[in-house]
Coordinates of C-alpha atoms in Angstrom, one line a residue:
Chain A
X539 CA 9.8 -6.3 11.2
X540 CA 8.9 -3.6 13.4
X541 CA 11.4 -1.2 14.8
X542 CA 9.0 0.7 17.2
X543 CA 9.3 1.3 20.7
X544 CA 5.9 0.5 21.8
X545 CA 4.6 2.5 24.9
X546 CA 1.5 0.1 26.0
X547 CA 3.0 -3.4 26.8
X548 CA 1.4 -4.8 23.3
X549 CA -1.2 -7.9 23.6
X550 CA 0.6 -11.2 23.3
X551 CA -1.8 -12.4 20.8
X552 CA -0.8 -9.7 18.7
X553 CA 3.4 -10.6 18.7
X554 CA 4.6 -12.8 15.5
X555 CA 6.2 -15.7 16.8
X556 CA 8.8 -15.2 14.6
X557 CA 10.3 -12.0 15.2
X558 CA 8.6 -11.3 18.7
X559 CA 7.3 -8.5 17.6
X560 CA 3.8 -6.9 16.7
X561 CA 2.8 -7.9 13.7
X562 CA 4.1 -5.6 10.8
X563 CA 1.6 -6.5 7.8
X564 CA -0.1 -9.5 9.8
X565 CA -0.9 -12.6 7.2
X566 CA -2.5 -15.1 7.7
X567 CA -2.5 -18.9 6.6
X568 CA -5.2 -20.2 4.8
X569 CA -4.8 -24.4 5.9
X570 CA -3.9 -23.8 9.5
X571 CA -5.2 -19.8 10.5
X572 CA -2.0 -19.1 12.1
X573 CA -0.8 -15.4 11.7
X574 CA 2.5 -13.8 10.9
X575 CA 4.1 -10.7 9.5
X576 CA 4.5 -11.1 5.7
X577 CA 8.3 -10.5 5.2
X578 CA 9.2 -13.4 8.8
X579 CA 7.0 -16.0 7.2
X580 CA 7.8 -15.4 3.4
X581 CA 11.6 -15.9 4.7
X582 CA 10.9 -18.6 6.3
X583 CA 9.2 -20.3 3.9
X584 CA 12.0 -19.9 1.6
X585 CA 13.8 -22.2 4.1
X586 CA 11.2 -24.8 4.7
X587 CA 7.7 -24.9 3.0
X588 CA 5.9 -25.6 6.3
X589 CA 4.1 -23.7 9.0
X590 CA 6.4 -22.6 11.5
X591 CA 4.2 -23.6 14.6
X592 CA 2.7 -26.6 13.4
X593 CA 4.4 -27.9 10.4
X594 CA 1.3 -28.0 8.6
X595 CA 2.8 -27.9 4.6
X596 CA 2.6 -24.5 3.2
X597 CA 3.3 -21.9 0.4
X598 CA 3.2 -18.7 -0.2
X599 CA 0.0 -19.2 -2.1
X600 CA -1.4 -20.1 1.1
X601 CA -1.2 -17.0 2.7
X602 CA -3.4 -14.2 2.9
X603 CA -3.5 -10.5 4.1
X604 CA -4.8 -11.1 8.0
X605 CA -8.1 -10.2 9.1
X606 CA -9.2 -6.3 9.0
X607 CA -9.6 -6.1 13.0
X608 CA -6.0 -7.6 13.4
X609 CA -4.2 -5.1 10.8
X610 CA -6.4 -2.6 12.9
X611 CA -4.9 -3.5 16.3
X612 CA -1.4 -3.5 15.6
X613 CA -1.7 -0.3 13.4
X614 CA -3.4 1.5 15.8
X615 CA -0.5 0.5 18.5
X616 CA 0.8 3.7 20.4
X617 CA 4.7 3.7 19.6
X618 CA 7.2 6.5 20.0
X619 CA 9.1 8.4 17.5
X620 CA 11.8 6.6 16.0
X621 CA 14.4 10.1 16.9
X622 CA 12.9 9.5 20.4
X623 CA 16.5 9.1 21.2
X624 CA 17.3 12.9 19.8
X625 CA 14.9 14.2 21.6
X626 CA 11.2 13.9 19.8
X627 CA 8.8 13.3 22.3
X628 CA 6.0 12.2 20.1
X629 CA 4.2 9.5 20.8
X630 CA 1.2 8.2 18.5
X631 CA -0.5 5.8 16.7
X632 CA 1.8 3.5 14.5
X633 CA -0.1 3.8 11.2
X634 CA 0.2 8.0 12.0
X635 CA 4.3 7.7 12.4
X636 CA 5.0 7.6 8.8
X637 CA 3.2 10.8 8.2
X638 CA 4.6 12.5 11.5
X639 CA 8.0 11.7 10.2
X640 CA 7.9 12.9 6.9
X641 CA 5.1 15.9 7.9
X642 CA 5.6 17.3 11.2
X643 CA 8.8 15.4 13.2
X644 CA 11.6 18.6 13.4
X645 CA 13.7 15.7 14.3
X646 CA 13.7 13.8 10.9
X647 CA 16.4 14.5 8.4
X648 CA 16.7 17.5 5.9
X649 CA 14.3 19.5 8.4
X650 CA 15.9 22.3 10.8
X651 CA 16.7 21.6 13.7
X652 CA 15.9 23.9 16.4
X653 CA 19.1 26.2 16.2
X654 CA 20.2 27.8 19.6
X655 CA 18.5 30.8 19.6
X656 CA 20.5 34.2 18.6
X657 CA 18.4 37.2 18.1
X658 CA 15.6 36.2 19.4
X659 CA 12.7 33.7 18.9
X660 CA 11.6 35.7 15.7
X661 CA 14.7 34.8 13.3
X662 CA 14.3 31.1 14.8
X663 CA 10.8 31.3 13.8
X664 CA 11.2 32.8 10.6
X665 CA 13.8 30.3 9.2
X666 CA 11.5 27.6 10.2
X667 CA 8.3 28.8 8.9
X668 CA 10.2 29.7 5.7
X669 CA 11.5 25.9 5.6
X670 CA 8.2 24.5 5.7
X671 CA 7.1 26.7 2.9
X672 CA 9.2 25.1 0.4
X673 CA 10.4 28.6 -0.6
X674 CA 12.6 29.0 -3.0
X675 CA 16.5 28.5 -1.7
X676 CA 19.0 26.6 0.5
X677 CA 16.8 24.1 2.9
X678 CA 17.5 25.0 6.7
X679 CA 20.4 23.8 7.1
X680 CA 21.1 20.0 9.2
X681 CA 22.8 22.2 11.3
X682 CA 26.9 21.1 11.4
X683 CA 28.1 22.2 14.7
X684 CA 28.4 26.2 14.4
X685 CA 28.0 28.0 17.7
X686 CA 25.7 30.5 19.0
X687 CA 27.9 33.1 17.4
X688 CA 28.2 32.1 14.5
X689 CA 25.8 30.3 12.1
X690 CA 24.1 31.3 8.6
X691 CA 22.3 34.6 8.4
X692 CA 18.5 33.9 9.9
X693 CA 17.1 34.3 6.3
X694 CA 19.4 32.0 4.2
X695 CA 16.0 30.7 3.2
X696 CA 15.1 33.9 1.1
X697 CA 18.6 33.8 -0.3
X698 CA 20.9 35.3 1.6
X699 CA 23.9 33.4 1.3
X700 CA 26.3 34.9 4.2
X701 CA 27.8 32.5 7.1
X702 CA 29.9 34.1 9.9
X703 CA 29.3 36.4 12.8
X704 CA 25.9 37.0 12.9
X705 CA 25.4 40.2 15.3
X706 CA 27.8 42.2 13.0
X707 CA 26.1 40.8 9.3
X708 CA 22.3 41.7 10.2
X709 CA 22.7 45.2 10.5
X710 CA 23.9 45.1 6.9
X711 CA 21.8 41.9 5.5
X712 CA 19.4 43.7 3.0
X713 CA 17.3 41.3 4.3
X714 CA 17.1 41.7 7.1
X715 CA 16.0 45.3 6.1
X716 CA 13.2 43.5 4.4
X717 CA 12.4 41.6 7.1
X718 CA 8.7 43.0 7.6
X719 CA 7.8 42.2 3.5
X720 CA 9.2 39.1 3.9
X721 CA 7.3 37.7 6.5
X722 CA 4.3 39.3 5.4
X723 CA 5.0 37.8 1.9
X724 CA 6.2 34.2 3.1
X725 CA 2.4 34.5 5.1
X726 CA 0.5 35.6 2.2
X727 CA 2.3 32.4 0.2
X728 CA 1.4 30.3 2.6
X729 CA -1.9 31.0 2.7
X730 CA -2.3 30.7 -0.9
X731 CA -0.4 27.6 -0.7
X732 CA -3.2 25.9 1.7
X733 CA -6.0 27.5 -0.7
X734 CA -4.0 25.5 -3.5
X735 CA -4.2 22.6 -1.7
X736 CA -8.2 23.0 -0.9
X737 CA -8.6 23.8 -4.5
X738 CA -6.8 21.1 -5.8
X739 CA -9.1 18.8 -3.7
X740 CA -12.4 20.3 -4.8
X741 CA -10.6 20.3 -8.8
X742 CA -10.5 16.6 -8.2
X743 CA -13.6 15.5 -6.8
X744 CA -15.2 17.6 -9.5
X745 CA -13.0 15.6 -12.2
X746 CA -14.2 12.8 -10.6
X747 CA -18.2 13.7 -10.7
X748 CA -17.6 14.7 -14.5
X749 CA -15.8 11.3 -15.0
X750 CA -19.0 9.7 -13.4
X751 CA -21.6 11.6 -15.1
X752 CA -20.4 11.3 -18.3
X753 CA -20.2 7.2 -17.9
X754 CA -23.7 7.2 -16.5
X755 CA -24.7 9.5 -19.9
X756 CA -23.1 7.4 -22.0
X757 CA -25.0 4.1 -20.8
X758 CA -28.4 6.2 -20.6
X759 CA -27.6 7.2 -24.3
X760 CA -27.0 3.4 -25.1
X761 CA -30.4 2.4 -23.2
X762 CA -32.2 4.4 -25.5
X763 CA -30.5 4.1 -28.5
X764 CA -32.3 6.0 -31.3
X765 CA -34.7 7.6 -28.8
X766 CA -31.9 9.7 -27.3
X767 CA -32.5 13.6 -29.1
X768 CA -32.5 16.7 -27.4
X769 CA -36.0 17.2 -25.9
X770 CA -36.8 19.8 -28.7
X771 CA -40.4 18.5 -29.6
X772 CA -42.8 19.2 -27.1
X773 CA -44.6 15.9 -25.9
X774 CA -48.0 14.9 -28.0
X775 CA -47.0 16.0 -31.5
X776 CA -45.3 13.1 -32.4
X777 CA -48.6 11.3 -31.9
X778 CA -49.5 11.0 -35.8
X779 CA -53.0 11.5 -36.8
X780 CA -55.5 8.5 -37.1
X781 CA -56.1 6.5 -39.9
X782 CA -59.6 5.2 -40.5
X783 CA -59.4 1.5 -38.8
X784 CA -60.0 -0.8 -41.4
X785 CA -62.6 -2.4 -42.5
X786 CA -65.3 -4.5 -40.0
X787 CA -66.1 -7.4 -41.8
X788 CA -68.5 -8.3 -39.7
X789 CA -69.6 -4.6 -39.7
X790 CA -72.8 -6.0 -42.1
X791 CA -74.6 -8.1 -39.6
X792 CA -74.4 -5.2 -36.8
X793 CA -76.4 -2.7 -37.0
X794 CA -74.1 0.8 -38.0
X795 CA -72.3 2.1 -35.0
X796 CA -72.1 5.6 -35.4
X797 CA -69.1 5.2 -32.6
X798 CA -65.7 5.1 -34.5
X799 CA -63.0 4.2 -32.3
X800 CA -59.7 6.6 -33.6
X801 CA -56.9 4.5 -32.4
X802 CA -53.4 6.0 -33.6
X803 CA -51.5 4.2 -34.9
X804 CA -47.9 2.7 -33.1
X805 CA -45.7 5.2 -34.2
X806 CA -42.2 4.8 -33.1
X807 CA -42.3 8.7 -32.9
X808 CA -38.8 10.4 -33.1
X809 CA -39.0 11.4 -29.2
X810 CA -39.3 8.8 -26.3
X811 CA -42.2 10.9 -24.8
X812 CA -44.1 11.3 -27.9
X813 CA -44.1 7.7 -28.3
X814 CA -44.8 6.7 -24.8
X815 CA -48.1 9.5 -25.0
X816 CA -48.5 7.9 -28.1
X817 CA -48.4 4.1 -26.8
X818 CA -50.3 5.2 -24.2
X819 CA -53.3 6.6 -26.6
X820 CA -53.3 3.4 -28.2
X821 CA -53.7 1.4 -25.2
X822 CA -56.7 3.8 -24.4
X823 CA -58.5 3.0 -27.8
X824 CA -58.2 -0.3 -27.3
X825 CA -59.6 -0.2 -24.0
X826 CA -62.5 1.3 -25.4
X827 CA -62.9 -0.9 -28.3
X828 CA -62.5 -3.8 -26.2
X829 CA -65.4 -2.7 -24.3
X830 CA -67.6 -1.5 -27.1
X831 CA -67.2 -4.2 -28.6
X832 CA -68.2 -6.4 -25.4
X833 CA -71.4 -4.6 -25.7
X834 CA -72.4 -4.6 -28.6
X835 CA -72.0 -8.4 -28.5
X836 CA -74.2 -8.0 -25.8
X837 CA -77.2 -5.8 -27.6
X838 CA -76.7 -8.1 -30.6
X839 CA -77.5 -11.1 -28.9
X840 CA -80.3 -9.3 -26.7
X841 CA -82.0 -8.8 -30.2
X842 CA -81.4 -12.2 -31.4
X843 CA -82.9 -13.6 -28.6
X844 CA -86.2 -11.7 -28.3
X845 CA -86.8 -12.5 -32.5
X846 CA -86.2 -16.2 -31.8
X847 CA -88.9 -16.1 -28.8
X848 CA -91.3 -14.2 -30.6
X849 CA -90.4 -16.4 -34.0
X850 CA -91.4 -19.0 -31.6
X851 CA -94.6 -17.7 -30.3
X852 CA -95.8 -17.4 -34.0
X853 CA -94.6 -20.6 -34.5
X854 CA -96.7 -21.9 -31.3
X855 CA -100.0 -20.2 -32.7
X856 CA -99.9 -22.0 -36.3
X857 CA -99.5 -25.0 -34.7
X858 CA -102.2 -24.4 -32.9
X859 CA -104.2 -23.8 -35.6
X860 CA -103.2 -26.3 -37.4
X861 CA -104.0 -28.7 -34.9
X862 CA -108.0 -27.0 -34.8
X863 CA -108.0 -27.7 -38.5
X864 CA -106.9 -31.1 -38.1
X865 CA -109.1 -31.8 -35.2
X866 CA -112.3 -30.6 -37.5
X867 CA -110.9 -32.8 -40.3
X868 CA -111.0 -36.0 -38.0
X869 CA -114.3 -35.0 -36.8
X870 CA -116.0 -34.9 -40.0
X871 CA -114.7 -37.8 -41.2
X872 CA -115.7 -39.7 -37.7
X873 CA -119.2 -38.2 -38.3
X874 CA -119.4 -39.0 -42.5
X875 CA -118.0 -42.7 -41.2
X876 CA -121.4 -42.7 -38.4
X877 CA -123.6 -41.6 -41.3
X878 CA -122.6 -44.2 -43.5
X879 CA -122.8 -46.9 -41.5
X880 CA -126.0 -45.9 -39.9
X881 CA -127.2 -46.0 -43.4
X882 CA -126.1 -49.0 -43.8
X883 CA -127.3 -50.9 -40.9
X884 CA -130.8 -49.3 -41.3
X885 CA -130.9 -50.4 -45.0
X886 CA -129.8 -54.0 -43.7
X887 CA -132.1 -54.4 -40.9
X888 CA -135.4 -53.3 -43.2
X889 CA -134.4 -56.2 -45.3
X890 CA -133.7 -58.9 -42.8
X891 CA -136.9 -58.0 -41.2
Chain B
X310 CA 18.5 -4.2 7.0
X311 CA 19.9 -5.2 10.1
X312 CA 20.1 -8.3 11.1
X313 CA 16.7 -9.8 11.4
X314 CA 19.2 -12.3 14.2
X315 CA 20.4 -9.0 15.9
X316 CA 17.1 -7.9 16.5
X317 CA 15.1 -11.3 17.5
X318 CA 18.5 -11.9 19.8
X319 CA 17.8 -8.8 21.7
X320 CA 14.4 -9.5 22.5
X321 CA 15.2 -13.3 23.9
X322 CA 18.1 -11.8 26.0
X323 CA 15.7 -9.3 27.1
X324 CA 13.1 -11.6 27.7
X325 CA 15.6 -14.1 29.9
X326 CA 16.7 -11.0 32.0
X327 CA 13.4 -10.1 32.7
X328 CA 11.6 -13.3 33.4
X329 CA 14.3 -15.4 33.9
X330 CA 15.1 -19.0 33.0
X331 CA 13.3 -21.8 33.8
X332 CA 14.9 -24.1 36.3
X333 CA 17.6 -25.9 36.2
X334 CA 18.8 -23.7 32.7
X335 CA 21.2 -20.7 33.4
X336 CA 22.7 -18.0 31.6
X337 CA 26.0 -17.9 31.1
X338 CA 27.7 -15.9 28.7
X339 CA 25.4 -13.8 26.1
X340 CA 27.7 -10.8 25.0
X341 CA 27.3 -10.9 21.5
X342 CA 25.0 -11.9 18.8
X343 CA 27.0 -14.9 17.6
X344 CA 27.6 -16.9 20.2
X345 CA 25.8 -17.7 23.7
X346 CA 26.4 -20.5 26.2
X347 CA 24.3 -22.0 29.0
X348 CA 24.2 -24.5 31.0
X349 CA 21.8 -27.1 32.6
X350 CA 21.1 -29.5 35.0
X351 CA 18.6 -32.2 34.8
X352 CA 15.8 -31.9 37.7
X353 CA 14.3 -34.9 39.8
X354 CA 15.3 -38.0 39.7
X355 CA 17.3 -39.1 36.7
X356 CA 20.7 -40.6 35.6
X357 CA 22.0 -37.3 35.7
X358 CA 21.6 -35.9 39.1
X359 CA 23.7 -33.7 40.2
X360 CA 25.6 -33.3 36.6
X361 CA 26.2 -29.7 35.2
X362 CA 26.4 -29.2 31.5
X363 CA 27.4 -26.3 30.0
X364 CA 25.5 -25.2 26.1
X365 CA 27.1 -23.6 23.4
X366 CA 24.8 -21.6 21.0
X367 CA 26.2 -20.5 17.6
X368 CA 23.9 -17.9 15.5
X369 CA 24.1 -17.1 12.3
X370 CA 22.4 -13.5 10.7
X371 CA 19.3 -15.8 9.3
X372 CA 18.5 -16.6 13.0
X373 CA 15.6 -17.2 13.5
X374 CA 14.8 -18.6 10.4
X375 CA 18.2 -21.0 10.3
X376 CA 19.0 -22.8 13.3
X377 CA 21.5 -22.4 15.7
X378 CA 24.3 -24.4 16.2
X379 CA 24.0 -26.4 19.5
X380 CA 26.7 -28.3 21.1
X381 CA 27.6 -29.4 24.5
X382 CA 31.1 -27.8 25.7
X383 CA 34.2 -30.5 25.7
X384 CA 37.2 -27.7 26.5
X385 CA 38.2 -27.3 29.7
X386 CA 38.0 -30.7 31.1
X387 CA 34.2 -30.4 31.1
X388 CA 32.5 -33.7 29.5
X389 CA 29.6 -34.1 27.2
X390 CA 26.8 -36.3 28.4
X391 CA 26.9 -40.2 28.4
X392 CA 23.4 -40.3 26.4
X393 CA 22.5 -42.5 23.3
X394 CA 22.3 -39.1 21.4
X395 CA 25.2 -37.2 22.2
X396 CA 28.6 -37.5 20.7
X397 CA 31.4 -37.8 23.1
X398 CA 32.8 -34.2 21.1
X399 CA 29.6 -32.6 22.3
X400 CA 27.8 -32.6 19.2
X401 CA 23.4 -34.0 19.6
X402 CA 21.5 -36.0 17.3
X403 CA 18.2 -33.7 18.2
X404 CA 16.0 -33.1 15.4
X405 CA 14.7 -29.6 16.9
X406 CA 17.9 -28.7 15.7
X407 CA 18.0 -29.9 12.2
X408 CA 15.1 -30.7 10.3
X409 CA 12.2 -30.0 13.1
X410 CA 13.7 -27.1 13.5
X411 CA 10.9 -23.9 13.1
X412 CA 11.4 -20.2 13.9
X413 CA 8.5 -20.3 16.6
X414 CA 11.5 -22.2 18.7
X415 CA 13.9 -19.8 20.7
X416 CA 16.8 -20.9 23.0
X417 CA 15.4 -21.7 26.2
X418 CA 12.8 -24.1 24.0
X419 CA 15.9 -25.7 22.9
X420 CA 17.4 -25.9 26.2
X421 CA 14.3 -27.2 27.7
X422 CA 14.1 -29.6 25.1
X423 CA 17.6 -31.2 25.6
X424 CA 17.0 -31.6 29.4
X425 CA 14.2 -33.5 28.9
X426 CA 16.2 -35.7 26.4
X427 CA 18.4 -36.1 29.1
X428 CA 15.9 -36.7 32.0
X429 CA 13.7 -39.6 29.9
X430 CA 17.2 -41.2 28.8
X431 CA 16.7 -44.8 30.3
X432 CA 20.4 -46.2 30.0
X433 CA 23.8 -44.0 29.8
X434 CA 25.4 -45.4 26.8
X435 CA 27.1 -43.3 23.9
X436 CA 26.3 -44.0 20.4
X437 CA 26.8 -46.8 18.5
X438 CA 28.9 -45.2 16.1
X439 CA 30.3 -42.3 18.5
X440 CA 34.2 -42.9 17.9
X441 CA 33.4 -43.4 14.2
X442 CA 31.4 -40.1 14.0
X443 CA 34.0 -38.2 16.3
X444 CA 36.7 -39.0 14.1
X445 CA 35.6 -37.4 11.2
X446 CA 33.2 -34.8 12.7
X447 CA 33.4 -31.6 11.1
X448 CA 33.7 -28.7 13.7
X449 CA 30.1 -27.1 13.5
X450 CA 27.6 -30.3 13.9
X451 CA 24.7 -28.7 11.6
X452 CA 27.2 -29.6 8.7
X453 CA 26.6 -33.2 10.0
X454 CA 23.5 -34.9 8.3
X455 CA 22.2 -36.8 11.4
X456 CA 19.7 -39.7 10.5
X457 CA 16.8 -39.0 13.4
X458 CA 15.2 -42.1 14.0
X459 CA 15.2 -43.0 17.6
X460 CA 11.9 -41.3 19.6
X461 CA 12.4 -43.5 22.4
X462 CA 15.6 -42.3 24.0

């Protein structure tokens, strides 16, 4: 529940019915999208397990952190200090008041107050810088009602435990005599004290990197697995050398290619880039064989065709020939047949006459 | 913690004061975070013209998420209601105040409420069991298991 003065009269959509205030943690019901602050509906659903505006059944499995943009509006409300009424006149966003009250707000407890001044602004000054410096020492104190007079020596915060009439202890506060040092030293500590802070951020995000890294090495050295070696072998050599291919079977019916293809062999080299050049060499060969191969398909069958034509030319001509010698035969035969029977008929036809 | 009551108490009271309350409802007594009163008066034209009847709210430190304890004032010859749902020591059968009840309601909705209870009441009769009820009442009604089954009256 929130205990905030708010300066800006807030948006009434933004006010939880229950508590009529902004909304301190907004949630929001899943079965009937009505929005609360987390501690006014969880209390009242331990009194009845239904929405509060609708009496829709509900649990607190139901509920769920409010939208982004709703948190955003009420955090972002402008409220005053809660020590408003002790005289902080802050006024700021509501997300921003816890770290005014526990950074910056001279109001909150355990801080000094602003003492009335005795000496001067510089003692006031230098007991408050020295507070916020965590030095060493007696915090400031919550100032129990001394008067101007009389309060604790200016640098109780370096150690000087004396309380009493001021104006007559400073002359003789040896701190006081080391006033200049002191401040110079309290600024020098500060200073190193913000570089500690800066460092600390930059030691982190570099923790942070390394962590990174070495998760992203550690999967890269499980991708590659047995390929992973320092890069000591420059690429290439792991390429081994060629082994006569084997055998052509059908090397016999082609004429003798004077053309022999050297693929390498796969070797699973002991470097990743050795054995991608050396993948990669393979693939070339094979590229190259494929082709050669292609072609002298092609010549071979070229050949084979020009011997068949001209086998079939030859062929062509004897038939030729035989056919002449045939022809001849027939003739004579025809012309032996005319001859006989001409013979005969003459023979027959001097008898009948 | 403080008082969730304390805190939800100031903001109605400061809400009342600075938009006042709606008409025919007025403030009466709010001085403390226990116990308010108010009274009301039924608009228009009803059975209960004219009649002014004084509120008594009792809160306890789970306000809002408990109810308050409603009641008409009987003391000082003042008189509850004649109406089906109001016992003749002041106590109401409303079930905004006992099992309806829901921490979106505030005061003035519960005011509001009971003078329209009052305004749609179609006969002035007290309950059936009203002497019966009255004589073994115990002094704060939400200790009182009322059976809510009327919606008419």
């Amino acid at each position: 529940m929130s205990l905030f003065n708010y300066v800006d009269p807030p948006n009434a959509n933004l006010i939880c019915c229950i508590c009529r205030a902004p909304f301190t943690d907004p949630t929001t019901t899943r079965t009937c999208a009505h929005t609360f602050c987390a501690e006014c509906i969880l209390r009242a659903l331990s009194h009845a397990s239904a929405c509060p505006i609708d009496r829709t059944p509900l649990t607190p499995a139901d509920l769920a952190p409010a939208d982004p943009i709703v948190r955003s509006l009420v955090d972002e409300m402008r409220v005053e200090c809660v020590h408003s009424a002790a005289g902080c006149a802050h006024v700021g966003q509501r997300q921003d008041m816890a770290l005014h009250l526990r950074e910056e707000c001279v109001y909150a407890e355990g801080r000094s107050r602003p003492e009335p001044v005795t000496e001067g602004d510089a003692e006031v000054d230098e007991a408050e810088t020295a507070d916020t410096d965590d030095e060493v020492g007696p915090a400031a104190p919550h100032a129990p009602l001394l008067t101007a007079a009389q309060t604790a020596c200016p640098h109780a915060a370096f150690g000087c435990a004396y309380t009493g009439p001021v104006a007559a202890h400073l002359p003789a506060c040896p701190y006081e005599a080391l006033k200049g040092f002191l401040a110079l030293h309290a600024a020098k500590t500060g200073l190193l004290a913000e570089q500690n802070v800066v460092l600390r951020h930059r030691v982190d995000t570099l923790e942070h990197t390394v962590a990174t890294l070495r998760r992203e090495m550690g999967a890269t050295k499980t991708a590659l697995g047995p390929w992973f070696r320092a890069a000591s072998l420059p690429p290439g050599v792991a390429a081994a050398p060629s082994r006569p291919p084997p055998v052509d079977a059908l090397a016999a019916y082609f004429p003798a290619e004077e053309r022999r293809l050297d693929v390498a062999a796969l070797e699973v080299g002991p470097s990743l880039e050795g054995t991608l050049a050396g993948l990669r060499e393979s693939v070339v060969g094979l590229a190259a064989g494929v082709e050669s191969v292609g072609r002298r398909g092609e010549i071979a069958l070229t050949n084979e065709t020009l011997r068949l034509g001209e086998e079939m030319m030859s062929v062509r001509a004897q038939m030729q020939g035989l056919r002449m010698q045939v022809h001849g035969l027939m003739m004579e035969r025809n012309a032996a047949h005319e001859a006989a029977r001409m013979g005969q008929m003459q023979m027959g036809s001097a008898t009948k006459l | 913690m403080a008082s969730i009551s304390s805190r939800r108490l100031a903001k109605e009271l400061r809400e009342i004061q600075a938009e006042g309350c709606p008409v025919g409802i007025s403030l009466v007594e709010a001085n403390d975070f226990s116990k308010w009163v108010f009274t009301i008066q039924v608009m228009g034209d009803s059975l209960y013209q004219d009649e002014v009847h004084t509120l008594q709210f009792r809160f306890d430190p789970q306000y809002p998420i408990s109810s308050p304890a409603v009641q008409f004032v009987v003391t000082d010859g003042k008189q509850a209601p004649i109406h089906p749902h109001v016992y003749s020591n002041g106590h109401i059968c409303a079930s905004i105040l006992g099992n309806e009840w829901s921490p979106v309601l505030s005061v003035i909705a519960v005011c509001v409420t009971l003078q329209s209870m009052l305004a749609s009441c179609k006969k002035k009769e007290r309950p059936a069991d009203n002497d019966r009820y009255v004589k073994h009442a115990p002094e704060n009604p939400k200790k009182t298991l009322f059976h809510y089954d009327d919606d008419t009256v």
